[in-house]
Amino acid sequence: MPQPNKPIRSDIAWSTVDTISIRGLSLPDEILGNYNLGDFSFLQLTGRPPTPQQSRMFNAIIVALVEHGLTPSALAARITYAGAPESLQAAVAAGISGLGTVFVGTMEGATRLLYQALPLDAPDPDDFETLACDVVTRFRTDKKLVPGLGHAIHKNGDPRTPRLFQIAEEADMAGRYVKLIKAVQVEAEKSYGKKLPLNATGAIGAICCEFGFPEQVIRGFGVMARAIGLVGHIMEEVEKPLALEVVRRAEEEASRHLRKPGE
Amino acid sequence: MPQPNKPIRSDIAWSTVDTISIRGLSLPDEILGNYNLGDFSFLQLTGRPPTPQQSRMFNAIIVALVEHGLTPSALAARITYAGAPESLQAAVAAGISGLGTVFVGTMEGATRLLYQALPLDAPDPDDFETLACDVVTRFRTDKKLVPGLGHAIHKNGDPRTPRLFQIAEEADMAGRYVKLIKAVQVEAEKSYGKKLPLNATGAIGAICCEFGFPEQVIRGFGVMARAIGLVGHIMEEVEKPLALEVVRRAEEEASRHLRKPGE
Amino acid sequence: MPQPNKPIRSDIAWSTVDTISIRGLSLPDEILGNYNLGDFSFLQLTGRPPTPQQSRMFNAIIVALVEHGLTPSALAARITYAGAPESLQAAVAAGISGLGTVFVGTMEGATRLLYQALPLDAPDPDDFETLACDVVTRFRTDKKLVPGLGHAIHKNGDPRTPRLFQIAEEADMAGRYVKLIKAVQVEAEKSYGKKLPLNATGAIGAICCEFGFPEQVIRGFGVMARAIGLVGHIMEEVEKPLALEVVRRAEEEASRHLRKPGE
Amino acid sequence: MPQPNKPIRSDIAWSTVDTISIRGLSLPDEILGNYNLGDFSFLQLTGRPPTPQQSRMFNAIIVALVEHGLTPSALAARITYAGAPESLQAAVAAGISGLGTVFVGTMEGATRLLYQALPLDAPDPDDFETLACDVVTRFRTDKKLVPGLGHAIHKNGDPRTPRLFQIAEEADMAGRYVKLIKAVQVEAEKSYGKKLPLNATGAIGAICCEFGFPEQVIRGFGVMARAIGLVGHIMEEVEKPLALEVVRRAEEEASRHLRKPGE
C-alpha cells in the first residue's frame, strides 16, 4: 500500500512571472548591486543579512579558506580536468570531494570542542583556564590531538591567526570563544611541553562559535570557499598544465620495481 | 625508458614559515579584512584586484548565480546528503556535477556567440544591427536556439536583466558586447516573430565579454556560485528534509505499473 | 627545508612495451577470456583468484547489490545526467556519492558487529546464543538499531536472504558468521518482541566475514556494484526521461506557499 | 499556473512484499547464483540475458577496462580518499569524474567512426578498403587523429588487441565492424607512413558495434569497469599510502620558484 504523501517545502527562494525572491528579498531590486558575494553567502546560509561588523568578519573567514596552494584537492581537481576538460564542473566536484575529516575536519573539530566545553546557552565560565585545562586533559586521555593547534609549515605561529583575531577585535566579536581557544592553546603547550601555535582552523572555529553557527555548517564554509579556489587552479591548469606530468612521474616510480631491467 | 621530467609550476599561492602569499599579496596583511569574497574571487581567478567598478559588477554577476530555488542541482545535492550526511562535501559535489551544458551552458553559449561575432581584438562593427542579424541567421540556419534568450517562467522579461544592465551602466561597463546582445535580442524577436526576452544568462554572458573573461572560465563562475547556494540547501535539508519524500513518491509512481493489483 | 622523498609504490598493475600485468597475471594471456567480471573483481580487490566456490558466492553478493529500483542514488544520477548529458561519468559519480552511512552503511555495520563479537583470529564461541544475546543487549543499551535487521518493504522477510544463505551452503561458506547473524536475528526478535527479519545487507555482511574481507572494503562492493546499476538507469533516462519532471513537481510544491494567489 | 504532471515510469526493477524483480526476472530465484557479474551487467544495460558467446565476449571487454595501473583517475581517487577516508564512495566518484573525452573518449570515438561509416541498418559495403580509405581521408582533412590507433607505451602493438579479436572469432562476433576497423588501421598506416597499431580502445569500439550497442553506453562501460578498479586502488592506499607523498612533492616543486633562497 502506498504511503500518504508528506508535504515538501523549501523557504529559500521562489520565482513568479516577474519576480525572484531569495530569503524574502527581491533579487533584482534589493540584492543585486547591494550585496557583495560574502554578504550574500551569509544571507543564503543564515537567512538574515549581516551587520557591517559581521560582514567584515564573515568575508575574512571565508576568504581565508579559498586558497592554500597546490593542495590535495587542487591536484585532484586538476587531474580530473585533464581527463574531462569538457566538464569543469566535475573537476571542481572531484576536488571538493576530498574536503573531509582529515583537512576540513580540524575546523569542525575546534568548533565542536568549544561548543561542548561551553554551549551557546551556557553562562560564562568562572575561570577560562580551568575549563581549558579540562579540555586538554580530556583530549590527552582520549589520546586525540587537540584540533586547531600546530601547523606543519608555520611552526612559529600561523600568520593568519593574529590577523583574524585582530579583525574579530575590531568587529567586536572577540568574545568568550576566542578567549577559550586561546586558553586551550596555552594549556596545551604547557601540557605537551612543546610549541603548539593556534592555527587558522582553530581561530576560524572559535570565530564561528562567536557567530553561533551550527557545527554542521562549518564544513560547508570550507567547501564553498574552496570551490572558488579550485576554479582558479583549473584556469591555471588550462594555461600551464602540470597534472598529467605529476601522474606520469608517480606512475613511473610506483611501478618501476615491477619492470624488468632495461625497460 | 622513462621520459625526462618536465617542470611543474604553479603561481597562485605559496607559504613559508611565516608568510602566506596569494597572487603576490600577503594573505594576512593585504587580503584578510580588506577583500570581500567577490573581490578576492576576482583576484584568485584573474590574478589582479578589481577596480571599484569591476568589484560592484563582478559581485553582482556572481551573486546572481548563487541561488535559483529547488533546481535539479539543489535536489541532487539534498538527495545525496540524505544518503551520506557524514560527507557534506560529497553532496555539494554531486549537485555541482550537473552544472553542465544544459543549464550553465547557455551563459557560455552567449559569451561564445558574442566573441565569435566580435572578437576581443576586433574593431567596433560599423553596424550592430547587421552583425546581430547575421548572428540570428546563422543560428536559424543551424537550427539552433540563440543562447541567452527566452525564459520558461519570466515570459515577459527576466527581472534580473534590466538590473544587471543598470549596474553595468553605472560601472561604465555597458559597452559594445551589451549593445550587441541587445541587438541580437531585437533581431531574434523579429526573425522568430515571438517574444524572446533577454534572460540573465544572456546578460551575464555579455558582461563577461565586457570584462574580457575567457570563455572557459564562465562555467566556473556558475559552479563556484552554486556551491554556495547548495550549502544553503543542505542546511535547509538538515532542518526540513524533503529529499527522501521526493524519491519515495517518484519511486512509487515509476514502478506502480509493474506491480500486481492490490500491492 | 624540503623533506626527503618517501618512496611511492603500487603493486596492482604495470605495463611494458609488449605486456600488461595485473596482480601478477598477464591481462591478455591469462585474464581476458578466462575471467568473468565478478572473478576479476575478486582478483583486483584481494590479489588472488577466487576458487570456484568463492566465485559463485562472490558473484552472487555483488550481483545482489547492483540494482534496487529508483533509489536515491539512481534519481541523483538521472537528475545530474539531465543537466550534463555530456558527462555520463559525472552522473554516475553523483549517484555514487550518496552511498554513505545511511544506505550502504548497514552492510558495513553488520560486518563490524560480527567481527567485534567474533574476531577473525578468535576461536569459535562455546555458545552462539549467548554471544548473540550480548550483541543485542549492547545495541539496545546504546540505543542503536541492530544493523542488517528489518526491511521497509519486505516485512515478512527479505527474499534475497534465504537464497544467499542457500548459495553459501552450496559453496561450503555458511560458517560461523552466518550462524552468528542468524542467532542475532533470533535474539533481536525476542528482545524487541516484534518481527525483525534478516535483510540482504545482514546476510551479505555475514558472508563478507566468511570471506574474511576487511571491513573497509565492504562499502566498496556496494559502490562498484551500484556503478553498474546507475549506468543502466542513465541509459533508461536517455530513452524515457523522468528526472526533470520529478524536479519540476518538487520545485512547484516546495515553493507553492511562497507564491501569491493566482500565480 | 502549474503545468500538468507528466507520467514518471521506470521499467528496470521493482519490489513487492515478497519479490524483487529486475528486468522481468526474479532476483532471488532466477538471477542470484545463476548470473555472474558480467552477465548481470549485460542484462541490466540491455534488458536481455547474454547468449553464452555474448557472455564470454562481454565479460572480456569489461574486464579489459577495469585496471590500467596508477592512472589519473586512480591517483585522483587515492588523493581524495586521503582527505576524506570516511567517504570511500566520494573517492571513487572523484576518480570516475575524470573518465571523460580525453581517456575514455577514444573508445566512443572508434564506435562513432564505425557507425558513421557503416550504420547498423546499412548493407555490407562492396569494398572495405575503399570505405576505410574514405574514413582515413576524412579524419586527415579535418586534421583529427583516427581514434583507436597508436599507443604511447605499446609501440609495436597493443597486446590486448589480438587477444580480444581472437575471443571475438571464437564467439563468432568478428564481423564487419572488426573487418572495417582493421582496414582503417591498414589505410591509416599507409596514409601517415608510420606504425599505428590498433589499440584496445579501437578493438573494443569495434566489438561494441558488433553487439550493436548504442554509442552513448560505451562510456558507461568504461565508468562501471573503472569503478571496480578504483576500489582496488583505494584498498591499496589504505595499506600502502602514496597519495599525500605525490601531492607533497608536486606542491614543493610547483611553488619552489616563489620562495626566497634558504626557505
Coordinates of N, CA and C in Angstrom, one line a residue, chain A residues 40 50 55 96 143 156 170 172 183 186:
Chain A
F40 N 26.1 38.1 0.7 CA 25.0 37.3 0.1 C 25.1 35.9 0.6
P50 N 24.0 40.3 7.1 CA 25.0 40.5 8.1 C 25.0 42.0 8.5
S55 N 29.7 41.4 8.5 CA 30.1 41.4 7.1 C 31.6 41.3 7.0
I96 N 36.4 19.0 -4.5 CA 35.6 19.2 -3.3 C 35.5 17.9 -2.5
K143 N 43.7 10.2 24.0 CA 44.8 10.1 23.0 C 44.5 10.7 21.7
N156 N 56.3 28.5 13.9 CA 56.4 29.6 14.9 C 55.1 30.3 15.1
E170 N 38.3 44.2 16.2 CA 37.7 45.4 15.5 C 36.2 45.3 15.3
D172 N 34.2 43.7 17.2 CA 33.6 43.5 18.5 C 33.1 42.0 18.6
A183 N 43.0 30.2 25.6 CA 43.3 29.5 26.9 C 43.7 28.0 26.6
V186 N 47.2 27.8 25.3 CA 48.2 28.0 26.4 C 48.3 26.7 27.2

